[in-house]
Amino acid sequence: MNASPTAPFTTIIGLEVHVQLQTRTKLFCGCSTQFGAPPNTQVCPTCLGLPGSLPVMNRQAFALALRAALALNCTIAPTTKWDRKNYFYPDLPKGYQISQFDLPFSSAGHLEVVDPKGAFAPRDVGIIRVHLEEDAGKSMHDEAAGTGDTRIDLNRAGTPLCEIVTQPDLRSPQEARAWLNELKLLLVYLGVSDCNMQEGSLRVDANINLHIPQPDGRIAKTPIVEIKNMNSFRSVERALVYETARQYQEWQETKAEMGSKPKQTRGWDEPAGITRGQRAKEESSDYRYFPEPDLVLVTVDAAQLAAVQSGMTEPPTELRKALESRWKISAYDSDVLVNQGRELVGYFEELAGAIGEGKVASNWMQQDVLRTLNERGGTIDAFPVTPAGLADLIRRVTAGDFDTSRAREIFAEMVTSGRSAADVVATLGISAVDDDELLTLCHELLAANPKIVADVRGGKEQAAAGLIGQAKKKNANVNPGKVREKCLELIRAMG
Amino acid sequence: MTISRQDVAKVGLLARLALSEAELDTMTTELSNIVGFVSLLAELDTSHVEPLAHPLDTHNVFRDDIPLPSLTTAEALQSAPRHDGECFLVPAVLNESGAA
């Protein structure tokens, strides 16, 4: 259920996103962050929380976090500190997580999401804060083994995370999913994170409640629920859709409002397609935050900020606009291209530059290059046809050497063989049909088809279509459009 | 500011300390004395003093993002009460998720 104009309530959604920063080492020690290593092989006294060890901040982690915050239009604090968030859990060896509480390094940003098809109005989502913290380890419990032990792998403990907290500005599950896609695209573009959800590099929790207008004009607000355990953006959307319906039903049954009970955490059960209640959320003061004495303050001055800003690549929003004005393509086209990643945009721009035309290049990208990539798998940097090679092919089409369907065959052959258009054209016996050849062919066709000629002269121009098939049989290289044009011209000349 | 017996009980619970009734009494008195002592600071006018977030006057201490050797798994696990050669073993934890 998306918030339709007829829904008797407004859906209020805020997101909390954790992204793993693309560093080689952990936040406070030199252990590798490489995913997939055997358990407890990337651990040291610091990330194991052994006595006497001390954390030292990873310069690159802070730089990447700064980049993310700037791209999210946040204000950067001139001075920032870290705090200990205390709680007991077996995957948290120190008994506290080093996080940021009252002086996060950034706050008050925003990121807009626009749907080019207009499925929802553009939504500018406020960012409350972005802060830098360490990850916990991984607990593995074998349910099948019954009351067995929980196994703890601390490879992930101490991995640098950016936590991004939005304002409750989203108004539908669909918007939430689209916004997450935009956030992911941005972070991947900037090289901040690979945002791989399967590997846990991006995790989302969602807060949701409903605002229900009452007959007396008051707005009733349902208790806020935090949904966890969603493993894809699709799951996020599904969970929010489910939770919207569940909360509305609960409201109708209980009339329970926000504040009548503590904030509830519910886990998304993907196979069952439902959310289930979990423990009551501890109040934030229960974490007994206090300043981390083992880390000194970090200050950022204007010069450092300018340096980070100038080293940043164009974010997706600006890139879309740039493509639209530079190559005169539609918002829809620029969205499709930009959403495929920076490398594909690079390919497109090279292609468009080579043929001096944006729309044609964009069509080839979407209809042929992307389709081929989807079928073959792989990435654009390993694509067997270079932008220059494809440009050469397109130029031949534009020059009228052959039609688009013939060009598609040539393109397919270029992809499989990795050879140039000229090469493929030569081997397939494809050669441009010159004007003399075309003229001879048309004369033959007209001589052999008096009925069609008569029909056309009688005013039925569409009868000329019968000539095209025959022309193709006589010479596979002819351009159907040119055959038709030439034949009509000859018939008209007959008077 | 005084510390109530309830405050001490709550903090004790959060710190996973099983305090006896007698210990609760002692702790309540002692903690109240400590907090009372520190609260002397509240008598000072600090309106013109910049808040201090860290006692050391250094800042921006970083390390480069260069991998260093980790411990071996055997070394990492050697002080664990229980392990299976690969992972630390702890009593089954169900239906909860750690805060991140």
PDB file of C-alpha atoms in Angstrom, chain A residues 44-55 84 93-94 96 294, chain B residues 71 79:
ATOM      1  CA  CYS A  44      44.666  -7.859  16.771  1.00  0.00           C
ATOM      2  CA  PRO A  45      44.853  -6.734  20.399  1.00  0.00           C
ATOM      3  CA  THR A  46      43.130  -3.419  19.554  1.00  0.00           C
ATOM      4  CA  CYS A  47      40.042  -4.804  17.807  1.00  0.00           C
ATOM      5  CA  LEU A  48      39.858  -7.706  20.261  1.00  0.00           C
ATOM      6  CA  GLY A  49      39.721  -5.161  23.074  1.00  0.00           C
ATOM      7  CA  LEU A  50      42.701  -6.666  24.892  1.00  0.00           C
ATOM      8  CA  PRO A  51      44.086  -4.749  27.891  1.00  0.00           C
ATOM      9  CA  GLY A  52      46.727  -2.150  27.100  1.00  0.00           C
ATOM     10  CA  SER A  53      45.803  -1.687  23.459  1.00  0.00           C
ATOM     11  CA  LEU A  54      45.033   1.793  22.143  1.00  0.00           C
ATOM     12  CA  PRO A  55      43.048   2.966  19.106  1.00  0.00           C
ATOM     13  CA  ARG A  84      31.971   5.263  24.173  1.00  0.00           C
ATOM     14  CA  PRO A  93      34.665  -7.294  22.784  1.00  0.00           C
ATOM     15  CA  LYS A  94      35.454  -4.014  24.546  1.00  0.00           C
ATOM     16  CA  TYR A  96      31.575  -0.449  24.318  1.00  0.00           C
ATOM     17  CA  ASP A 294      41.902   7.248  24.133  1.00  0.00           C
TER      18      ASP A 294
ATOM     19  CA  LEU B  71      47.360 -12.173  15.150  1.00  0.00           C
ATOM     20  CA  SER B  79      42.646 -16.640  26.225  1.00  0.00           C
TER      21      SER B  79
END
